[in-house]
Coordinates of C-alpha atoms in Angstrom, one line a residue:
Chain A
X1 CA 0.2 0.1 0.0
X2 CA 1.2 3.1 -1.2
X3 CA 2.8 5.5 2.5
X4 CA 0.1 8.7 2.0
X5 CA 1.9 12.3 3.1
X6 CA -0.9 15.1 4.4
X7 CA 1.0 18.8 4.5
X8 CA -0.4 21.4 3.4
X9 CA -1.0 21.8 -0.4
X10 CA 0.7 25.0 -1.9
X11 CA 4.0 25.0 0.1
X12 CA 7.3 23.2 0.3
X13 CA 6.8 23.3 4.2
X14 CA 8.5 20.4 6.5
X15 CA 7.0 18.3 4.8
X16 CA 9.3 19.0 1.5
X17 CA 11.7 17.0 4.0
X18 CA 9.9 13.8 3.5
X19 CA 8.9 14.4 0.3
X20 CA 12.6 14.7 -0.7
X21 CA 13.0 11.1 1.0
X22 CA 10.4 9.2 -0.8
X23 CA 11.4 10.4 -4.1
X24 CA 15.4 9.7 -3.6
X25 CA 13.3 6.6 -2.8
X26 CA 11.3 5.8 -5.6
X27 CA 9.2 5.0 -3.1
X28 CA 4.9 4.5 -3.9
X29 CA 3.1 7.4 -2.3
X30 CA 0.5 10.3 -2.1
X31 CA 0.6 13.2 -1.6
X32 CA -3.2 13.3 -0.6
X33 CA -4.0 17.5 0.3
X34 CA -2.1 17.7 -4.1
X35 CA -4.6 15.3 -5.0
X36 CA -8.9 15.5 -6.1
X37 CA -11.7 15.4 -4.3
X38 CA -12.6 12.9 -6.8
X39 CA -10.4 10.4 -4.7
X40 CA -11.5 12.0 -1.6
X41 CA -7.9 13.4 -1.4
X42 CA -7.1 17.8 -0.6
X43 CA -7.2 18.7 2.1
X44 CA -10.6 18.2 3.2
X45 CA -8.8 14.9 3.9
X46 CA -6.0 15.8 6.3
X47 CA -8.3 18.1 8.1
X48 CA -11.0 15.1 8.7
X49 CA -7.8 13.4 10.4
X50 CA -6.8 16.0 13.0
X51 CA -10.4 16.8 14.1
X52 CA -10.3 13.4 14.8
X53 CA -13.1 11.6 17.9
X54 CA -12.1 8.7 18.5
X55 CA -8.2 8.2 17.1
X56 CA -5.3 7.4 20.1
X57 CA -3.2 8.5 17.7
X58 CA -4.3 12.2 16.6
X59 CA -2.0 14.3 14.9
X60 CA -1.0 17.8 16.0
X61 CA -0.4 19.4 13.1
X62 CA 1.0 18.6 9.3
X63 CA 2.6 16.9 8.4
X64 CA 1.9 13.1 9.2
X65 CA 2.5 9.8 7.5
X66 CA 0.0 7.2 7.0
X67 CA 1.0 3.6 6.4
X68 CA -1.9 1.9 6.6
X69 CA -3.1 2.5 10.4
X70 CA -0.9 3.8 11.3
X71 CA -0.5 7.9 12.0
X72 CA 2.8 9.2 12.7
X73 CA 3.6 12.9 12.8
X74 CA 7.1 15.2 13.0
X75 CA 8.9 14.5 10.3
X76 CA 12.5 13.7 12.0
X77 CA 9.9 10.7 13.7
X78 CA 8.4 10.7 10.0
X79 CA 11.8 9.8 8.9
X80 CA 13.6 7.7 11.3
X81 CA 10.2 5.5 10.9
X82 CA 11.4 5.5 6.6
X83 CA 14.6 5.7 7.3
X84 CA 15.4 1.9 7.5
X85 CA 12.3 0.4 4.6
X86 CA 13.6 3.1 1.7
X87 CA 17.2 2.2 2.3
X88 CA 17.9 6.3 3.5
X89 CA 19.2 5.0 7.2
X90 CA 21.2 2.6 9.1
X91 CA 19.3 -0.9 10.9
X92 CA 21.4 -0.6 14.1
X93 CA 18.8 0.9 16.6
X94 CA 22.3 2.8 17.9
X95 CA 23.2 4.5 14.8
X96 CA 19.6 5.4 13.9
X97 CA 19.4 7.1 17.0
X98 CA 22.4 9.2 16.2
X99 CA 20.9 10.2 12.3
X100 CA 18.2 10.9 14.3
X101 CA 20.0 13.7 16.4
X102 CA 21.2 15.2 13.7
X103 CA 17.2 15.2 11.7
X104 CA 16.4 17.1 15.0
X105 CA 19.5 20.0 14.5
X106 CA 17.8 20.4 11.5
X107 CA 14.5 20.9 12.9
X108 CA 15.7 22.9 15.9
X109 CA 17.1 25.1 12.6
X110 CA 14.0 25.0 10.7
X111 CA 12.5 26.4 13.5
X112 CA 14.2 29.1 14.4
X113 CA 14.0 30.0 10.4
X114 CA 10.2 30.3 10.6
X115 CA 11.1 32.8 13.9
X116 CA 12.6 35.3 11.7
X117 CA 9.5 36.2 9.6
X118 CA 7.3 35.5 12.4
X119 CA 9.3 36.3 15.7
X120 CA 6.2 36.9 18.1
X121 CA 3.0 35.2 17.3
X122 CA 2.5 32.6 14.4
X123 CA -1.1 34.1 14.2
X124 CA -0.6 37.3 13.2
X125 CA 1.2 38.3 10.0
X126 CA 4.5 38.9 8.8
X127 CA 3.2 43.0 8.1
X128 CA 2.2 43.3 11.8
X129 CA 5.9 41.5 12.9
X130 CA 8.5 43.6 11.1
X131 CA 10.1 45.3 13.0
X132 CA 11.0 42.4 15.4
X133 CA 11.3 40.1 12.2
X134 CA 14.6 42.4 11.6
X135 CA 15.6 42.5 15.0
X136 CA 14.9 37.9 15.2
X137 CA 16.9 37.9 11.4
X138 CA 19.8 39.9 11.8
X139 CA 20.3 37.7 14.9
X140 CA 19.5 34.3 13.4
X141 CA 22.1 35.5 9.8
X142 CA 24.8 36.9 12.6
X143 CA 24.7 34.2 14.8
X144 CA 22.7 31.1 14.1
X145 CA 22.9 30.0 10.7
X146 CA 27.1 29.7 11.5
X147 CA 27.0 27.7 14.0
X148 CA 24.3 25.5 12.2
X149 CA 26.1 25.6 9.5
X150 CA 29.9 25.3 11.0
X151 CA 28.6 22.3 13.7
X152 CA 27.4 20.7 10.3
X153 CA 30.5 21.2 8.6
X154 CA 32.4 20.0 11.2
X155 CA 30.7 16.5 11.2
X156 CA 31.2 16.2 7.8
X157 CA 34.6 16.5 8.1
X158 CA 35.1 14.5 11.1
X159 CA 33.0 12.1 9.9
X160 CA 35.3 8.7 9.2
X161 CA 34.0 7.5 6.7
X162 CA 34.4 10.7 4.2
X163 CA 32.8 13.6 4.1
X164 CA 30.9 12.7 1.4
X165 CA 27.8 11.7 3.8
X166 CA 27.1 13.7 6.6
X167 CA 27.1 9.5 8.6
X168 CA 28.4 7.0 7.5
X169 CA 29.6 6.4 4.1
X170 CA 25.8 6.2 2.8
X171 CA 23.8 8.5 1.5
X172 CA 20.8 8.9 4.4
X173 CA 18.1 10.7 4.6
X174 CA 19.8 13.5 6.6
X175 CA 21.6 13.7 3.6
X176 CA 18.6 15.1 1.8
X177 CA 17.5 17.4 4.4
X178 CA 20.3 18.8 4.8
X179 CA 20.5 20.1 1.1
X180 CA 16.9 21.6 1.6
X181 CA 18.3 23.1 4.9
X182 CA 21.2 25.0 1.6
X183 CA 18.6 25.2 -0.8
X184 CA 16.7 27.0 1.5
X185 CA 18.5 29.0 3.2
X186 CA 20.2 30.7 0.4
X187 CA 16.3 31.4 -1.5
X188 CA 15.4 32.8 2.1
X189 CA 19.0 34.6 2.8
X190 CA 20.7 35.2 -0.9
X191 CA 22.9 38.1 0.6
X192 CA 23.7 36.2 3.9
X193 CA 24.3 32.5 2.1
X194 CA 26.4 34.5 -0.7
X195 CA 29.2 32.4 0.6
X196 CA 28.8 29.2 2.0
X197 CA 31.0 27.3 -0.7
X198 CA 34.1 29.2 1.0
X199 CA 33.1 29.4 4.8
X200 CA 31.3 25.8 4.1
X201 CA 33.2 23.7 2.1
X202 CA 32.2 20.2 2.4
X203 CA 28.2 21.4 3.0
X204 CA 28.2 22.9 -0.5
X205 CA 29.6 19.3 -2.3
X206 CA 26.6 18.3 -0.4
X207 CA 24.2 19.7 -1.9
X208 CA 25.6 19.4 -5.1
X209 CA 26.4 16.0 -5.3
X210 CA 22.5 15.4 -3.5
X211 CA 20.8 17.8 -6.6
X212 CA 22.6 15.3 -9.5
X213 CA 21.2 12.2 -8.3
X214 CA 19.1 11.4 -11.0
X215 CA 16.0 10.6 -8.8
X216 CA 16.1 13.9 -7.2
X217 CA 17.1 16.1 -10.2
X218 CA 14.1 14.4 -11.9
X219 CA 11.9 15.3 -9.1
X220 CA 13.0 19.3 -9.1
X221 CA 12.0 19.6 -12.3
X222 CA 9.0 18.5 -11.9
X223 CA 5.4 19.4 -11.1
X224 CA 5.7 17.9 -7.7
X225 CA 8.1 20.1 -6.5
X226 CA 6.4 23.4 -5.5
X227 CA 8.7 26.3 -6.0
X228 CA 9.6 28.3 -3.0
X229 CA 7.4 30.9 -1.5
X230 CA 6.4 33.8 0.7
X231 CA 3.5 31.0 2.3
X232 CA 6.3 28.7 3.1
X233 CA 8.9 28.4 6.0
X234 CA 11.9 29.6 4.3
X235 CA 10.6 32.9 3.1
X236 CA 12.9 36.0 0.6
X237 CA 12.1 38.9 2.6
X238 CA 15.0 41.3 0.8
X239 CA 14.7 43.8 4.0
X240 CA 15.7 40.4 7.2
X241 CA 18.3 39.6 4.3
X242 CA 21.9 41.4 4.9
X243 CA 25.7 40.1 4.7
X244 CA 27.1 38.1 6.7
X245 CA 29.6 39.6 8.7
Chain B
X1 CA 27.4 0.6 33.1
X2 CA 25.2 3.8 34.6
X3 CA 24.1 5.9 31.7
X4 CA 25.4 9.3 31.6
X5 CA 23.5 12.6 31.5
X6 CA 25.3 15.8 30.1
X7 CA 23.3 18.9 31.0
X8 CA 24.0 22.9 33.0
X9 CA 24.7 21.5 36.0
X10 CA 22.1 24.5 38.0
X11 CA 18.8 24.6 35.9
X12 CA 15.9 21.6 35.4
X13 CA 15.7 23.0 31.5
X14 CA 15.1 20.3 28.8
X15 CA 17.5 17.8 31.6
X16 CA 14.8 17.4 33.9
X17 CA 12.4 15.5 30.6
X18 CA 15.4 12.8 31.2
X19 CA 16.2 13.3 34.5
X20 CA 12.7 12.2 35.9
X21 CA 12.6 8.7 33.1
X22 CA 15.5 7.5 34.4
X23 CA 14.1 8.8 38.1
X24 CA 11.0 7.1 37.9
X25 CA 12.8 3.8 36.6
X26 CA 15.6 3.5 39.3
X27 CA 17.9 3.8 36.3
X28 CA 21.9 3.6 37.2
X29 CA 22.7 7.4 35.9
X30 CA 25.3 9.9 36.5
X31 CA 24.2 13.2 36.2
X32 CA 27.5 14.2 35.4
X33 CA 28.3 18.2 35.0
X34 CA 26.9 18.1 38.8
X35 CA 29.6 15.8 40.2
X36 CA 32.5 16.2 41.2
X37 CA 35.7 17.5 39.3
X38 CA 37.9 15.0 41.4
X39 CA 35.6 11.8 39.2
X40 CA 36.7 13.7 36.0
X41 CA 33.0 15.3 36.0
X42 CA 31.9 18.4 36.2
X43 CA 31.1 21.2 33.2
X44 CA 34.7 20.7 31.6
X45 CA 33.6 17.3 31.2
X46 CA 30.5 18.5 29.4
X47 CA 32.7 21.0 27.1
X48 CA 35.2 18.4 26.1
X49 CA 32.7 16.1 24.3
X50 CA 31.8 19.3 22.2
X51 CA 34.8 20.2 21.7
X52 CA 35.9 16.6 19.8
X53 CA 37.8 16.4 17.0
X54 CA 37.2 12.9 16.2
X55 CA 33.4 12.0 17.1
X56 CA 31.1 11.0 14.4
X57 CA 28.9 11.9 16.7
X58 CA 29.6 15.1 18.1
X59 CA 26.2 16.1 19.9
X60 CA 24.7 20.0 18.8
X61 CA 23.9 21.2 22.7
X62 CA 23.0 19.4 25.7
X63 CA 21.5 17.3 27.0
X64 CA 22.7 14.3 25.7
X65 CA 23.9 10.8 26.9
X66 CA 26.1 8.3 26.3
X67 CA 25.8 4.5 26.6
X68 CA 29.0 3.2 26.6
X69 CA 30.9 4.2 23.4
X70 CA 27.4 6.0 21.6
X71 CA 25.8 10.0 22.3
X72 CA 22.8 10.5 21.8
X73 CA 21.8 14.4 21.6
X74 CA 17.8 15.5 21.7
X75 CA 15.4 15.3 24.5
X76 CA 12.6 12.4 22.5
X77 CA 15.7 11.3 21.0
X78 CA 17.3 10.2 24.4
X79 CA 13.9 9.3 25.5
X80 CA 13.0 7.4 22.5
X81 CA 16.6 5.3 23.1
X82 CA 15.5 4.5 26.7
X83 CA 11.9 4.2 27.0
X84 CA 11.3 0.0 26.2
X85 CA 15.3 -0.1 28.1
X86 CA 13.4 1.4 31.3
X87 CA 10.1 -0.1 30.8
X88 CA 8.6 3.1 29.3
X89 CA 7.7 2.5 26.2
X90 CA 6.2 -0.3 24.2
X91 CA 8.5 -2.5 22.3
X92 CA 6.3 -2.2 19.5
X93 CA 8.1 -0.5 16.5
X94 CA 5.0 1.4 14.7
X95 CA 3.8 2.9 19.0
X96 CA 7.2 3.8 19.6
X97 CA 6.7 6.2 16.6
X98 CA 3.6 7.9 18.2
X99 CA 4.6 7.9 21.8
X100 CA 8.1 10.0 20.0
X101 CA 5.3 12.2 18.1
X102 CA 3.9 12.9 21.0
X103 CA 7.1 14.3 22.7
X104 CA 8.0 15.9 19.6
X105 CA 4.9 17.8 20.3
X106 CA 6.2 18.6 23.8
X107 CA 9.7 19.5 22.1
X108 CA 8.1 22.3 20.0
X109 CA 5.9 23.5 23.1
X110 CA 9.0 23.9 25.2
X111 CA 10.5 26.1 22.3
X112 CA 8.1 28.2 22.4
X113 CA 8.2 28.7 26.2
X114 CA 12.3 29.5 25.7
X115 CA 11.0 31.7 23.2
X116 CA 8.5 34.2 25.7
X117 CA 11.3 35.6 27.8
X118 CA 14.0 34.9 24.5
X119 CA 11.9 36.2 21.3
X120 CA 14.4 37.6 19.8
X121 CA 18.1 36.2 20.8
X122 CA 19.3 33.9 22.9
X123 CA 22.7 35.9 23.2
X124 CA 21.0 38.6 24.1
X125 CA 20.1 39.1 28.4
X126 CA 16.4 38.9 28.4
X127 CA 16.3 42.8 30.0
X128 CA 17.3 43.5 26.8
X129 CA 14.0 41.7 24.6
X130 CA 11.5 42.7 27.6
X131 CA 8.8 44.1 25.1
X132 CA 8.8 41.7 22.9
X133 CA 9.0 39.5 25.3
X134 CA 5.5 40.8 26.7
X135 CA 4.0 40.9 22.9
X136 CA 5.3 37.1 22.5
X137 CA 3.6 36.0 26.0
X138 CA 0.5 37.0 25.6
X139 CA 0.8 35.1 22.4
X140 CA 1.7 32.3 24.0
X141 CA -1.0 32.5 26.9
X142 CA -3.7 33.3 24.8
X143 CA -3.5 31.4 22.2
X144 CA -0.5 28.1 22.1
X145 CA -1.1 26.9 25.9
X146 CA -4.7 26.0 25.0
X147 CA -3.4 24.9 21.7
X148 CA -1.1 22.4 23.5
X149 CA -3.0 21.5 26.6
X150 CA -6.4 21.4 24.5
X151 CA -4.4 18.8 22.3
X152 CA -2.8 16.8 24.8
X153 CA -6.1 17.0 26.8
X154 CA -8.1 15.0 24.5
X155 CA -5.8 13.0 23.5
X156 CA -6.0 11.8 26.2
X157 CA -9.6 11.7 26.2
X158 CA -9.1 9.7 23.4
X159 CA -7.0 6.8 25.0
X160 CA -9.2 4.1 24.5
X161 CA -7.1 2.0 26.9
X162 CA -8.6 4.8 29.7
X163 CA -7.6 8.4 30.3
X164 CA -5.3 7.5 33.1
X165 CA -2.0 8.0 30.0
X166 CA -1.2 9.7 27.6
X167 CA -1.0 6.5 26.1
X168 CA -1.7 2.9 26.1
X169 CA -2.6 1.5 29.5
X170 CA 0.6 1.7 31.4
X171 CA 3.3 4.9 32.6
X172 CA 5.3 6.1 29.9
X173 CA 8.1 8.5 29.9
X174 CA 5.5 10.9 27.6
X175 CA 2.7 10.9 30.9
X176 CA 6.5 11.8 32.8
X177 CA 7.6 15.1 30.8
X178 CA 3.6 15.8 30.7
X179 CA 3.9 16.5 34.5
X180 CA 7.0 18.6 33.5
X181 CA 5.0 20.5 31.2
X182 CA 2.3 21.3 33.3
X183 CA 5.1 22.3 37.0
X184 CA 6.7 24.0 35.1
X185 CA 3.3 26.4 33.3
X186 CA 2.1 26.8 36.6
X187 CA 5.7 27.8 37.7
X188 CA 6.5 30.7 34.7
X189 CA 2.7 32.2 34.5
X190 CA 1.1 31.4 37.8
X191 CA -2.1 33.9 36.6
X192 CA -2.1 32.0 33.6
X193 CA -2.5 28.6 34.6
X194 CA -4.7 29.6 37.7
X195 CA -7.7 27.0 36.7
X196 CA -5.7 24.1 34.5
X197 CA -8.0 21.6 36.7
X198 CA -11.7 22.8 35.2
X199 CA -10.1 23.4 32.4
X200 CA -8.2 20.3 31.4
X201 CA -9.7 18.2 34.5
X202 CA -7.6 14.8 32.7
X203 CA -4.4 16.3 32.4
X204 CA -4.6 17.4 35.7
X205 CA -5.0 13.8 37.2
X206 CA -2.4 12.8 35.3
X207 CA 0.0 15.9 36.7
X208 CA -0.9 14.7 40.2
X209 CA -0.8 11.0 39.9
X210 CA 3.0 11.4 38.6
X211 CA 3.7 13.0 41.6
X212 CA 2.7 10.5 44.2
X213 CA 4.6 7.9 41.8
X214 CA 7.0 6.8 45.3
X215 CA 10.2 7.4 43.2
X216 CA 9.1 10.1 41.2
X217 CA 7.8 11.6 45.0
X218 CA 11.4 10.4 45.9
X219 CA 12.9 11.7 43.6
X220 CA 11.1 15.6 43.7
X221 CA 11.6 15.9 47.9
X222 CA 15.7 15.4 46.5
X223 CA 18.6 17.4 46.2
X224 CA 19.0 16.1 42.9
X225 CA 15.6 17.9 41.8
X226 CA 16.9 21.3 41.7
X227 CA 14.1 24.0 41.8
X228 CA 12.3 26.3 39.3
X229 CA 14.8 29.4 38.6
X230 CA 15.7 32.0 36.6
X231 CA 17.9 30.4 34.1
X232 CA 16.4 27.5 33.0
X233 CA 13.0 27.0 29.8
X234 CA 10.1 28.0 32.2
X235 CA 11.0 31.0 34.3
X236 CA 8.9 33.7 36.8
X237 CA 8.9 37.0 35.3
X238 CA 5.2 37.9 37.0
X239 CA 5.2 40.9 33.7
X240 CA 4.7 38.4 31.7
X241 CA 2.2 37.0 32.9
X242 CA -1.5 37.4 33.0
X243 CA -4.9 35.7 33.1
X244 CA -6.0 33.2 30.5
X245 CA -9.6 35.0 28.3

């Protein structure tokens, strides 16, 4: 049975980290909210699950994955679940937890990216918190991007199996997520990220290698890849961007 | 061999969710940063690992758990790893991921609690972002506490094995974490949380039941339980508190 991914229909957002893993693996999956109502798909199908009155595994928010009867929420959790099934994670339990730790650091980074444009209230418009967003984005560019990317660069450098992958000697879902982070940061903050290649050569090489993988390259050219836009997590607001010190 | 927990020595913070699981299970563990330098413990032991120049499993931030040679970072990841070993999670893989989904929702809540007092920059003092903190805390009290606690209350209500636990018919680490969230919110926002018992009766009952468990009761009375303070995640700043609508 096909995996069912539930996520907002018009953005890459957090769902994209899951889509990249499914696409790389060539997995059979349905992006439910983007499907036709005639097949019981579309956004109402997602809300029906979120409003469920009897499920023990009620999700708090999208994205979530449905695999048969099982509903699994949260990006890192979905990827940890799918990893071994898709051939994108080791089967050894301890190693899976190390990998999950890397993905959860990406989760934290993504939450901070979101808060650069919504530092005060998710329920309010960006325009109503633009001043605070400028302050938070400045901090993000000055301190947080270097901290996060510097960390991943160091982990790549220290990988005893070589710096082509963030973990072990083969592709994992965390490599795919790092590609997405790199893409997203460059979209949202083109000035701040102008010199990533000089600062983070291993991360830059990983980004390039992932982009060239046949299944990923095909996906990026397809209609299934939603373009970045200003409803997603990574948003390009020029007033929030600046050169990195 | 004893589990080694690495976390800042003066606060409950994120480490507390791990401590509660270890304490409930009566596990053999060392709270490394709070130990004596004469035994190679204390904060320098934590920094030595974080500054590691060769580890493939370098952690981004505390808390992290060391189990033999394995270093596992991030609260939800540590708890998912420890859960079955401590008898605080089912062994079935699918169910473990459902449980992990609940814990990751707590992770998100805790990050939002942190940002009520640091909405702009972790690197700056609270006093330098107090105005923004007031706005973010107001949003948190008005919209986010009800959203998160309402969700957990609903999951408790819908538990087919009864509302005494958030998942299944026995205690899991998520029950312990919900106790801590409840404690922390009441400490930080006594006005906003004045009527939790009326709004969230199942959550309130769970909080009481956890507090009475012998190992937890003993732990809460011990020196090992650091009191809440204004260096942690849950901070009591009266100017950020207000009655809930």
